[in-house]
Amino acid sequence: MPPTMPPSVPPSLPPSLPPSGQPSPPASSGAASGGQWDGAGPPVTDFGFYQRVLRRGWRVILAGLAVGLLLGTAWYAAAPRTYAATASVLVTATGADTTSTVGERTVSEAVNLDTEAQILTSADVVDRVLEATGDAFPARGILDHVAVQVPPNTNVLDITVSADDPRTAQEGAQAFAEAYLANRTEVAEESLATSTSEYEQRLEAAQAQQAELTVQLRAAEEAGDGETATGLRTRIQGVTAQIAALAQRLVETSSVVVTAGRVINAPERPSAPVSPDRQLVLGSAAALGLLLGVGSSMFTQRQRPRLSTADDVRRELRLPLLAEVLPGANGVMPPIATTETGQAIAFARLHRRISDLGARRVVLAPVSSEPAALHTAFNLAWQFARHGQPARLVLEDGDTPPDPATMDQSGGGTLELAPGEQDPVLPVARFVGEGLLATPAPLEVIDLAGRHEALPHLPGSDDVVTVLCVHRDSQLLTFLAQPGDAAVLVAEKDKDRAPDARDALQHLEGSGAQVAGVVLHPWYGAGIPRLVAPYGEAAPRSRTIAQSATQFAAAVVRRGRGRGGLPSRPALPPQRS
């Protein structure tokens, strides 16, 4: 029967683990000097933030720009075209304006172009245009297709008509210009006719009055009434002068030639649409796409930044970077980082940092990739054994480290059952290396295989450094980790994001282990680096460490999570005779 597991209650956090021989740093400097994780700091917007937005989000920015241009091009191709034609009309005095009478005199009036512009869109002109163009324009919305402008310091009206095709726009502009001039001519002629008729009527009345006064003057002279005759002569002289003036006005009005104006620039048929404006549409779409890309990159760098450098780890997690594992120059990641590999320095630095802390148990948990954590855990345990410190690697979920004999490295190694009496529930394997893989101190490998009943069978020894490799959300973490243990978070470089790393750190924090720092590991999900398969063949780029032929963490990624489809745990090789 498996032992009953008590509920996980996070213990109180112990103080930070300072390096050997140094005092414990203050809480405010925990991010710089290592120690217990105290949560993420407030977001900082500085020049470096905008550099990260551009440097890391350039793909998103370019994608936003491309999407904006694509949508702008599609809209421009589908948008209806609008063509415009312009006719210029020179407006002159009609002649009728200079002959209008005010009492007994005439006044001269200048042409008011603002008034003329309003007249051009009046009902009389529109009716003429509709009659001339037929059904080319809608009766109700025709004024939406015409615009009138007055160039400064001129007597010119620019009449612009827009339509769906070039011919209609040209004919519409010409029709408006002709209708306006025809209406203006008709109004002027009607005004002149009215003035002529008025002058004629007044002239006839004055002549009749003159004849009547002449008859009265003769009667007064025959009667010998000199005084009355003198008054009548004066009145006759006034009427005679009035008749002369009216006759002159009548002659002037009758001789006026109406000049409403003329078209000085006939409308030309447009060769290109005025709407939509291609440069405006594509420029606006590109600007919006660029803004969208920059905004998306800023949101990502603010809310979900990736962990790529030591600065990212310090800024987002307030923890030091213990080591950064780099892929080889040829993209090959050896499972064991010997002195001939490019990863030896990183794991040696990690070993030195953990040794300075003085912890006898180290818990390694991933942010997302269990293969990266297993790779780091096995190399850390191998480093301890290589430096003469007995080490024990405890795997949580039924995986074995790689068999170095299948690797393209100097020497070889095997996993053998440890000598002596074996626990039937939890057998202990021993790593035996040769050549560069040889270790002066023993390295034991214990596979829990996710079994709770195996927990009481874990061997204990104060002389052995224990490296625990667990899942990110492992339920066994509370029972495997102890207060005073050092915890290391393994993050995949350029893949894992800060919020996910904070969640993993909170889970580690609840176990009571001291979070020493973070290890950045290459991104296996992108196929970089590649593993070396058996017989020196390069593994496919699409295969991760858990799927490689080395059986390196063959089932740790998905076992126990309901995904299935991965190979079962390989059996340990028989004990060497």
Coordinates of C-alpha atoms in Angstrom, one line a residue:
M1 CA 0.0 0.0 0.0
P2 CA 1.4 3.4 -0.9
P3 CA 1.9 5.7 2.1
T4 CA -0.7 8.4 2.7
M5 CA 0.5 11.7 1.4
P6 CA -0.4 14.6 3.7
P7 CA -1.6 17.8 2.2
S8 CA 1.1 20.1 0.9
V9 CA 1.4 23.1 3.2
P10 CA 4.2 25.5 2.2
P11 CA 6.5 26.0 5.2
S12 CA 7.8 29.3 6.3
L13 CA 10.6 30.4 4.0
P14 CA 14.1 30.2 5.4
P15 CA 16.6 33.0 4.9
S16 CA 18.6 33.4 1.7
L17 CA 21.5 31.1 1.0
P18 CA 24.6 33.3 0.7
P19 CA 27.8 32.1 -0.9
S20 CA 30.3 30.4 1.4
G21 CA 32.1 32.8 3.7
Q22 CA 29.9 35.8 2.9
P23 CA 27.1 37.4 5.0
S24 CA 23.5 37.1 4.0
P25 CA 22.6 40.0 1.6
P26 CA 19.7 42.4 2.5
A27 CA 16.3 41.6 1.1
S28 CA 16.4 44.4 -1.4
S29 CA 19.5 43.0 -3.1
G30 CA 18.3 39.4 -3.5
A31 CA 17.9 39.7 -7.2
A32 CA 21.6 40.5 -7.7
S33 CA 23.2 38.2 -5.1
G34 CA 21.0 35.1 -5.3
G35 CA 18.9 33.7 -2.6
Q36 CA 15.2 33.1 -2.0
W37 CA 12.9 34.3 -4.7
D38 CA 10.8 37.3 -3.4
G39 CA 8.5 37.8 -6.4
A40 CA 8.7 39.8 -9.6
G41 CA 9.6 43.4 -9.4
P42 CA 7.5 46.2 -10.9
P43 CA 7.6 46.7 -14.6
V44 CA 10.2 49.2 -15.8
T45 CA 9.9 51.2 -19.0
D46 CA 13.3 52.5 -20.0
F47 CA 15.4 52.7 -23.1
G48 CA 16.2 49.1 -22.8
F49 CA 12.5 48.2 -22.9
Y50 CA 12.1 49.8 -26.3
Q51 CA 15.2 48.2 -27.6
R52 CA 13.8 44.8 -26.6
V53 CA 10.5 45.7 -28.3
L54 CA 12.3 46.3 -31.6
R55 CA 15.1 43.7 -31.3
R56 CA 12.9 40.8 -30.2
G57 CA 9.7 41.8 -31.7
W58 CA 10.9 42.6 -35.2
R59 CA 9.2 39.6 -36.6
V60 CA 5.9 40.6 -35.1
I61 CA 6.4 44.2 -36.2
L62 CA 7.2 43.1 -39.8
A63 CA 4.2 40.7 -39.7
G64 CA 2.0 43.6 -38.6
L65 CA 3.4 45.8 -41.4
A66 CA 2.8 43.0 -43.9
V67 CA -0.7 42.4 -42.7
G68 CA -1.5 46.1 -42.9
L69 CA -0.2 46.4 -46.4
L70 CA -2.0 43.2 -47.5
L71 CA -5.3 44.4 -46.1
G72 CA -4.7 47.9 -47.5
T73 CA -4.0 46.4 -51.0
A74 CA -7.1 44.2 -50.8
W75 CA -9.3 47.2 -49.7
Y76 CA -7.8 49.4 -52.5
A77 CA -8.5 46.7 -55.1
A78 CA -12.1 46.2 -53.9
A79 CA -13.0 49.8 -53.3
P80 CA -15.2 51.6 -55.9
R81 CA -13.4 54.1 -58.1
T82 CA -14.5 57.7 -58.2
Y83 CA -13.5 60.0 -61.1
A84 CA -13.6 63.8 -61.1
A85 CA -13.7 66.4 -63.9
T86 CA -13.5 70.2 -63.4
A87 CA -14.9 73.0 -65.6
S88 CA -13.7 76.6 -65.0
V89 CA -16.3 79.4 -65.7
L90 CA -15.3 83.0 -65.9
V91 CA -18.2 85.0 -64.4
T92 CA -18.7 88.5 -65.8
A93 CA -21.3 91.2 -65.3
T94 CA -24.4 90.4 -67.3
G95 CA -25.2 94.1 -68.2
A96 CA -28.6 93.9 -66.4
D97 CA -26.9 94.7 -63.1
T98 CA -25.7 98.1 -64.4
T99 CA -29.2 99.2 -65.6
S100 CA -31.3 98.5 -62.5
T101 CA -33.0 101.6 -61.3
V102 CA -33.2 103.1 -57.9
G103 CA -35.7 105.9 -58.1
E104 CA -34.5 107.9 -61.0
R105 CA -30.9 106.7 -61.2
T106 CA -28.9 103.5 -61.9
V107 CA -26.3 101.8 -59.7
S108 CA -23.4 99.6 -60.6
E109 CA -23.1 96.3 -58.7
A110 CA -19.9 94.0 -58.7
V111 CA -20.3 90.3 -59.2
N112 CA -20.6 88.4 -55.8
L113 CA -19.0 85.0 -56.5
D114 CA -20.2 83.5 -53.2
T115 CA -23.7 84.3 -54.3
E116 CA -23.0 82.8 -57.8
A117 CA -21.7 79.6 -56.2
Q118 CA -25.0 79.2 -54.3
I119 CA -26.9 79.9 -57.5
L120 CA -24.9 77.2 -59.3
T121 CA -26.4 74.6 -56.9
S122 CA -29.9 76.0 -57.0
A123 CA -32.9 74.0 -58.1
D124 CA -33.2 75.9 -61.4
V125 CA -29.6 74.9 -62.4
V126 CA -30.0 71.3 -61.1
D127 CA -33.2 70.9 -63.2
R128 CA -31.4 71.9 -66.3
V129 CA -28.5 69.5 -65.5
L130 CA -30.9 66.6 -65.0
E131 CA -32.6 67.4 -68.2
A132 CA -29.3 67.4 -70.1
T133 CA -27.7 64.3 -68.5
G134 CA -30.8 62.1 -68.2
D135 CA -30.4 59.4 -65.6
A136 CA -26.6 59.7 -65.3
F137 CA -27.0 61.2 -61.8
P138 CA -29.6 60.5 -59.2
A139 CA -32.2 63.3 -58.7
R140 CA -31.9 63.4 -54.9
G141 CA -28.2 63.0 -54.5
I142 CA -26.9 64.9 -57.4
L143 CA -25.5 67.7 -55.2
D144 CA -23.3 65.1 -53.5
H145 CA -21.5 64.8 -56.8
V146 CA -20.7 68.5 -57.3
A147 CA -18.3 70.9 -55.6
V148 CA -17.8 74.6 -56.3
Q149 CA -14.6 76.4 -55.5
V150 CA -13.6 80.1 -56.0
P151 CA -9.9 80.6 -56.5
P152 CA -8.6 83.6 -54.6
N153 CA -8.6 87.0 -56.3
T154 CA -10.5 85.8 -59.4
N155 CA -13.9 85.9 -60.9
V156 CA -13.7 82.2 -61.7
L157 CA -15.9 79.3 -60.5
D158 CA -14.3 75.9 -60.6
I159 CA -17.0 73.3 -60.9
T160 CA -15.9 69.7 -60.0
V161 CA -18.3 66.8 -60.7
S162 CA -17.5 63.3 -59.5
A163 CA -18.9 60.0 -60.9
D164 CA -18.3 56.3 -61.2
D165 CA -16.8 56.5 -64.7
P166 CA -14.7 59.2 -66.4
R167 CA -17.2 60.0 -69.2
T168 CA -20.1 60.7 -66.8
A169 CA -17.8 63.0 -64.7
Q170 CA -16.8 64.9 -67.8
E171 CA -20.3 65.3 -69.1
G172 CA -21.6 66.3 -65.7
A173 CA -19.0 69.1 -65.3
Q174 CA -19.8 70.4 -68.7
A175 CA -23.6 70.2 -68.1
F176 CA -23.3 72.1 -64.8
A177 CA -21.2 74.9 -66.5
E178 CA -23.6 75.2 -69.4
A179 CA -26.7 75.1 -67.2
Y180 CA -25.3 77.8 -64.9
L181 CA -24.5 80.1 -67.8
A182 CA -27.9 79.5 -69.5
N183 CA -29.7 80.2 -66.2
R184 CA -27.7 83.3 -65.6
T185 CA -28.4 84.5 -69.2
E186 CA -32.1 83.8 -68.9
V187 CA -32.3 85.7 -65.6
A188 CA -30.4 88.7 -67.0
E189 CA -32.6 88.8 -70.1
E190 CA -35.7 88.7 -68.0
S191 CA -34.4 91.5 -65.9
L192 CA -33.6 93.6 -69.0
A193 CA -37.1 92.9 -70.5
T194 CA -38.7 94.0 -67.3
S195 CA -36.6 97.2 -67.2
T196 CA -37.4 98.0 -70.9
S197 CA -41.1 97.5 -70.3
E198 CA -41.0 99.8 -67.3
Y199 CA -39.2 102.5 -69.2
E200 CA -41.7 102.4 -72.0
Q201 CA -44.6 102.7 -69.7
R202 CA -43.1 105.6 -67.9
L203 CA -42.2 107.3 -71.1
E204 CA -45.7 107.0 -72.4
A205 CA -47.1 108.4 -69.2
A206 CA -44.7 111.4 -69.4
Q207 CA -45.6 112.0 -73.0
A208 CA -49.3 111.9 -72.1
Q209 CA -48.7 114.4 -69.3
Q210 CA -46.8 116.7 -71.6
A211 CA -49.7 116.7 -74.1
E212 CA -52.2 117.5 -71.4
L213 CA -50.1 120.3 -70.0
T214 CA -49.7 121.8 -73.5
V215 CA -53.5 121.9 -74.0
Q216 CA -53.9 123.7 -70.6
L217 CA -51.2 126.2 -71.5
R218 CA -53.0 127.2 -74.7
A219 CA -56.2 127.6 -72.8
A220 CA -54.5 129.9 -70.3
E221 CA -52.9 132.0 -73.0
E222 CA -56.3 132.4 -74.8
A223 CA -57.9 133.4 -71.5
G224 CA -55.1 135.9 -70.8
D225 CA -54.2 134.3 -67.5
G226 CA -50.4 135.0 -67.5
E227 CA -49.7 133.7 -64.1
T228 CA -51.2 130.2 -64.8
A229 CA -49.5 130.1 -68.2
T230 CA -46.1 130.7 -66.5
G231 CA -46.6 127.8 -64.1
L232 CA -47.7 125.5 -66.9
R233 CA -44.7 126.4 -68.9
T234 CA -42.4 125.5 -66.0
R235 CA -44.1 122.1 -65.5
I236 CA -43.9 121.4 -69.2
Q237 CA -40.2 122.0 -69.2
G238 CA -39.8 119.4 -66.3
V239 CA -41.9 116.8 -68.0
T240 CA -39.9 117.4 -71.2
A241 CA -36.6 116.8 -69.4
Q242 CA -38.0 113.6 -67.8
I243 CA -39.1 112.4 -71.2
A244 CA -35.6 112.9 -72.6
A245 CA -34.1 111.0 -69.7
L246 CA -36.5 108.1 -70.0
A247 CA -35.9 107.9 -73.7
Q248 CA -32.2 107.7 -73.1
R249 CA -32.6 104.9 -70.5
L250 CA -34.9 103.0 -72.9
V251 CA -32.3 103.2 -75.6
E252 CA -29.5 102.1 -73.3
T253 CA -31.5 99.2 -71.9
S254 CA -32.6 98.0 -75.4
S255 CA -29.0 98.1 -76.6
V256 CA -27.5 96.0 -73.7
V257 CA -26.0 92.7 -74.8
V258 CA -26.2 90.0 -72.0
T259 CA -22.8 88.4 -71.2
A260 CA -23.3 85.8 -68.4
G261 CA -19.7 84.5 -68.7
R262 CA -18.0 81.7 -70.5
V263 CA -16.2 78.4 -70.0
I264 CA -12.5 79.1 -69.9
N265 CA -11.4 75.6 -69.2
A266 CA -13.5 72.8 -70.6
P267 CA -13.5 69.6 -68.5
E268 CA -11.2 66.9 -69.6
R269 CA -12.0 63.2 -69.3
P270 CA -10.0 61.9 -66.2
S271 CA -7.5 59.2 -66.8
A272 CA -7.1 58.1 -63.2
P273 CA -9.5 57.9 -60.3
V274 CA -9.3 60.5 -57.5
S275 CA -10.7 58.1 -54.9
P276 CA -9.4 55.9 -53.4
D277 CA -5.9 57.5 -53.2
R278 CA -3.5 54.6 -53.5
Q279 CA -0.7 56.3 -51.6
L280 CA -3.0 57.4 -48.8
V281 CA -4.6 54.0 -48.5
L282 CA -1.4 52.0 -48.5
G283 CA 0.4 54.5 -46.3
S284 CA -2.4 54.5 -43.8
A285 CA -2.6 50.7 -43.8
A286 CA 1.1 50.3 -43.4
A287 CA 1.1 52.8 -40.5
L288 CA -1.8 51.0 -38.8
G289 CA -0.1 47.6 -39.4
L290 CA 3.2 48.9 -38.0
L291 CA 1.4 50.4 -35.0
L292 CA -0.4 47.1 -34.4
G293 CA 2.9 45.2 -34.6
V294 CA 4.7 47.6 -32.3
G295 CA 1.8 47.5 -29.9
S296 CA 1.7 43.7 -29.9
S297 CA 5.5 43.5 -29.3
M298 CA 5.2 46.0 -26.5
F299 CA 2.4 44.0 -24.9
T300 CA 4.4 40.8 -25.2
Q301 CA 7.5 42.4 -23.7
R302 CA 5.5 43.9 -20.9
Q303 CA 3.2 41.0 -20.0
R304 CA 4.8 37.9 -21.4
P305 CA 8.5 38.5 -22.1
R306 CA 10.7 35.6 -23.0
L307 CA 13.8 34.7 -21.0
S308 CA 16.8 35.1 -23.3
T309 CA 19.6 36.7 -21.3
A310 CA 20.9 37.2 -17.8
D311 CA 19.3 40.6 -17.7
D312 CA 15.9 39.1 -18.5
V313 CA 16.3 36.7 -15.6
R314 CA 17.3 39.4 -13.1
R315 CA 14.7 41.9 -14.3
E316 CA 11.7 39.6 -14.6
L317 CA 12.5 37.0 -11.9
R318 CA 14.9 39.0 -9.6
L319 CA 17.2 36.0 -9.5
P320 CA 20.8 35.5 -10.7
L321 CA 21.6 33.4 -13.8
L322 CA 23.6 30.5 -12.6
A323 CA 24.6 29.2 -16.0
E324 CA 23.7 29.4 -19.7
V325 CA 24.0 26.2 -21.7
L326 CA 24.9 26.9 -25.3
P327 CA 24.6 24.6 -28.2
G328 CA 27.6 23.4 -30.0
A329 CA 29.0 25.1 -33.1
N330 CA 27.5 22.4 -35.3
G331 CA 24.1 22.5 -33.5
V332 CA 24.8 19.2 -31.7
M333 CA 24.1 18.9 -28.0
P334 CA 25.9 16.0 -26.3
P335 CA 24.0 14.5 -23.4
I336 CA 27.2 14.5 -21.2
A337 CA 29.2 17.8 -21.3
T338 CA 32.8 16.6 -21.1
T339 CA 35.8 18.9 -21.3
E340 CA 35.8 18.5 -25.1
T341 CA 32.3 20.0 -25.4
G342 CA 31.2 23.6 -25.5
Q343 CA 28.8 23.0 -22.6
A344 CA 31.5 22.0 -20.1
I345 CA 32.1 25.6 -18.9
A346 CA 28.4 26.2 -18.2
F347 CA 27.9 23.0 -16.2
A348 CA 31.2 23.6 -14.3
R349 CA 30.0 27.1 -13.4
L350 CA 26.7 25.6 -12.2
H351 CA 28.5 23.0 -10.1
R352 CA 30.7 25.7 -8.6
R353 CA 27.7 27.9 -7.7
I354 CA 25.8 25.1 -6.1
S355 CA 28.9 24.0 -4.2
D356 CA 29.4 27.5 -2.8
L357 CA 25.9 27.3 -1.4
G358 CA 26.8 24.3 0.7
A359 CA 23.5 22.5 0.0
R360 CA 23.5 18.7 0.1
R361 CA 20.3 18.4 -2.0
V362 CA 19.6 20.2 -5.2
V363 CA 16.1 20.3 -6.7
L364 CA 15.9 21.0 -10.5
A365 CA 12.5 21.8 -12.0
P366 CA 11.7 23.1 -15.5
V367 CA 9.5 25.9 -16.6
S368 CA 8.2 23.9 -19.4
S369 CA 10.7 21.3 -20.8
E370 CA 11.4 18.3 -18.6
P371 CA 14.1 17.1 -21.1
A372 CA 16.1 20.3 -20.5
A373 CA 15.8 19.8 -16.7
L374 CA 16.9 16.1 -17.0
H375 CA 19.8 17.1 -19.2
T376 CA 20.9 19.7 -16.7
A377 CA 20.3 17.4 -13.6
F378 CA 22.4 14.5 -15.0
N379 CA 25.3 16.8 -16.0
L380 CA 25.2 18.5 -12.6
A381 CA 25.3 15.1 -10.8
W382 CA 28.1 14.0 -13.2
Q383 CA 30.1 17.2 -12.3
F384 CA 29.8 16.4 -8.6
A385 CA 31.1 12.9 -9.2
R386 CA 33.8 14.1 -11.5
H387 CA 35.1 16.4 -8.8
G388 CA 35.3 13.5 -6.3
Q389 CA 31.9 14.1 -4.5
P390 CA 29.6 11.1 -4.3
A391 CA 26.4 12.0 -6.1
R392 CA 22.9 10.6 -6.4
L393 CA 20.5 11.5 -9.2
V394 CA 16.8 10.9 -8.4
L395 CA 14.4 10.9 -11.3
E396 CA 10.7 11.4 -10.7
D397 CA 9.0 9.9 -13.6
G398 CA 10.5 6.7 -15.0
D399 CA 13.3 7.8 -17.2
T400 CA 16.9 7.0 -17.4
P401 CA 19.8 9.2 -18.4
P402 CA 21.6 8.5 -21.7
D403 CA 23.9 5.6 -22.2
P404 CA 27.2 7.3 -23.1
A405 CA 28.3 4.2 -25.0
T406 CA 26.0 5.3 -27.8
M407 CA 27.5 8.8 -27.9
D408 CA 30.2 10.1 -30.2
Q409 CA 32.5 10.8 -27.3
S410 CA 35.9 9.5 -26.1
G411 CA 35.4 6.6 -23.8
G412 CA 32.1 5.1 -22.9
G413 CA 29.9 4.3 -19.9
T414 CA 27.0 2.1 -18.8
L415 CA 24.3 2.0 -16.1
E416 CA 24.7 -1.0 -13.9
L417 CA 22.8 -2.2 -10.8
A418 CA 24.8 -1.2 -7.8
P419 CA 26.5 -4.0 -6.0
G420 CA 25.1 -5.3 -2.8
E421 CA 21.6 -6.0 -1.6
Q422 CA 19.0 -4.3 -3.8
D423 CA 15.6 -2.9 -2.7
P424 CA 13.1 -4.7 -4.9
V425 CA 10.8 -1.7 -4.9
L426 CA 13.5 0.9 -5.8
P427 CA 16.6 -0.6 -7.4
V428 CA 19.7 1.7 -7.5
A429 CA 21.8 2.0 -10.6
R430 CA 25.4 3.1 -10.8
F431 CA 26.9 5.0 -13.6
V432 CA 30.2 3.6 -14.7
G433 CA 32.2 5.8 -17.1
E434 CA 35.3 5.2 -19.1
G435 CA 37.8 7.6 -20.6
L436 CA 36.6 11.2 -20.4
L437 CA 33.4 10.0 -18.8
A438 CA 35.1 8.3 -15.9
T439 CA 34.3 9.8 -12.4
P440 CA 36.5 9.3 -9.3
A441 CA 33.4 9.3 -7.1
P442 CA 30.3 7.1 -7.5
L443 CA 27.2 8.4 -9.3
E444 CA 24.0 6.6 -8.4
V445 CA 20.8 6.9 -10.4
I446 CA 17.4 6.2 -8.8
D447 CA 14.3 6.0 -10.8
L448 CA 11.0 6.7 -8.9
A449 CA 8.9 6.0 -11.9
G450 CA 6.2 8.2 -10.4
R451 CA 5.5 5.7 -7.7
H452 CA 4.5 7.0 -4.3
E453 CA 5.3 3.8 -2.6
A454 CA 8.9 4.2 -3.5
L455 CA 9.4 7.3 -1.4
P456 CA 10.2 5.5 1.9
H457 CA 12.8 3.5 0.1
L458 CA 15.0 6.4 -0.9
P459 CA 18.4 5.9 0.6
G460 CA 19.9 8.7 2.7
S461 CA 23.4 9.8 3.4
D462 CA 25.0 13.0 4.5
D463 CA 28.1 12.3 2.3
V464 CA 26.2 12.2 -0.9
V465 CA 25.0 15.2 -2.9
T466 CA 21.4 14.4 -4.1
V467 CA 20.2 16.0 -7.3
L468 CA 16.4 15.7 -7.6
C469 CA 14.8 16.1 -11.1
V470 CA 11.1 16.8 -10.8
H471 CA 8.3 18.1 -12.9
R472 CA 7.3 21.8 -12.8
D473 CA 4.0 21.0 -10.9
S474 CA 5.2 17.8 -9.2
Q475 CA 3.0 16.6 -6.4
L476 CA 6.0 14.8 -5.0
L477 CA 8.0 18.0 -4.6
T478 CA 6.8 18.6 -1.1
F479 CA 8.0 15.2 0.0
L480 CA 11.3 15.1 -2.1
A481 CA 12.4 18.6 -1.2
Q482 CA 13.4 19.7 2.3
P483 CA 14.1 23.1 4.0
G484 CA 17.7 24.0 3.3
D485 CA 17.7 22.4 -0.2
A486 CA 18.9 24.4 -3.1
A487 CA 16.4 24.8 -6.0
V488 CA 17.3 25.6 -9.5
L489 CA 14.8 26.6 -12.2
V490 CA 15.6 25.4 -15.7
A491 CA 14.2 27.7 -18.4
E492 CA 14.5 27.2 -22.2
K493 CA 16.1 30.2 -23.7
D494 CA 14.1 32.3 -26.1
K495 CA 11.0 30.1 -25.5
D496 CA 9.9 30.1 -21.8
R497 CA 8.1 33.3 -20.7
A498 CA 8.4 35.2 -17.4
P499 CA 4.9 34.5 -16.1
D500 CA 5.3 30.8 -16.5
A501 CA 8.7 31.0 -14.8
R502 CA 7.1 32.9 -11.9
D503 CA 4.4 30.2 -11.5
A504 CA 7.1 27.5 -11.4
L505 CA 9.1 29.5 -8.9
Q506 CA 6.0 29.8 -6.7
H507 CA 5.7 26.1 -6.7
L508 CA 9.3 25.6 -5.8
E509 CA 8.9 28.3 -3.1
G510 CA 6.1 26.2 -1.5
S511 CA 8.4 23.2 -1.0
G512 CA 10.7 25.1 1.3
A513 CA 13.7 24.9 -0.9
Q514 CA 16.0 27.9 -1.4
V515 CA 15.8 29.1 -5.0
A516 CA 19.4 29.6 -5.9
G517 CA 18.9 30.9 -9.5
V518 CA 18.0 30.0 -13.0
V519 CA 19.7 28.0 -15.8
L520 CA 19.1 28.9 -19.4
H521 CA 19.0 25.9 -21.6
P522 CA 18.7 25.8 -25.5
W523 CA 15.2 25.6 -27.0
Y524 CA 14.7 21.9 -27.9
G525 CA 11.2 22.6 -29.3
A526 CA 12.8 24.6 -32.2
G527 CA 15.0 21.6 -33.1
I528 CA 18.1 23.3 -31.9
P529 CA 20.4 21.8 -30.8
R530 CA 20.3 18.4 -32.4
L531 CA 21.2 15.3 -30.5
V532 CA 23.7 12.7 -31.6
A533 CA 21.8 9.5 -32.4
P534 CA 23.3 6.0 -32.1
Y535 CA 26.1 5.1 -34.5
G536 CA 26.9 8.7 -35.0
E537 CA 23.8 9.5 -37.0
A538 CA 22.3 13.0 -36.5
A539 CA 18.9 13.0 -35.0
P540 CA 16.1 14.7 -37.0
R541 CA 15.6 18.4 -36.1
S542 CA 12.0 17.7 -35.3
R543 CA 12.9 15.3 -32.6
T544 CA 13.3 16.6 -29.0
I545 CA 15.6 15.2 -26.4
A546 CA 12.7 13.1 -25.0
Q547 CA 12.3 11.4 -28.4
S548 CA 15.9 10.8 -29.4
A549 CA 17.5 7.4 -29.9
T550 CA 19.5 7.9 -26.7
Q551 CA 16.3 7.4 -24.7
F552 CA 17.2 10.6 -22.9
A553 CA 14.0 11.4 -20.9
A554 CA 11.9 9.2 -23.2
A555 CA 8.6 9.7 -21.4
V556 CA 9.2 12.5 -18.9
V557 CA 7.3 15.1 -21.0
R558 CA 3.9 13.5 -21.2
R559 CA 3.8 10.5 -18.9
G560 CA 1.1 10.8 -16.3
R561 CA -0.6 13.8 -18.2
G562 CA -3.0 11.8 -20.3
R563 CA -1.2 12.5 -23.6
G564 CA 0.3 9.0 -24.2
G565 CA 2.0 7.9 -27.4
L566 CA 5.6 7.8 -26.0
P567 CA 7.8 4.8 -25.4
S568 CA 7.7 3.1 -22.1
R569 CA 10.6 3.4 -19.5
P570 CA 13.6 1.3 -20.7
A571 CA 14.8 -1.4 -18.4
L572 CA 18.2 -1.1 -16.7
P573 CA 21.0 -3.2 -18.2
P574 CA 22.0 -6.3 -16.2
Q575 CA 24.7 -6.0 -13.6
R576 CA 28.3 -6.3 -14.9
S577 CA 30.0 -9.5 -13.8

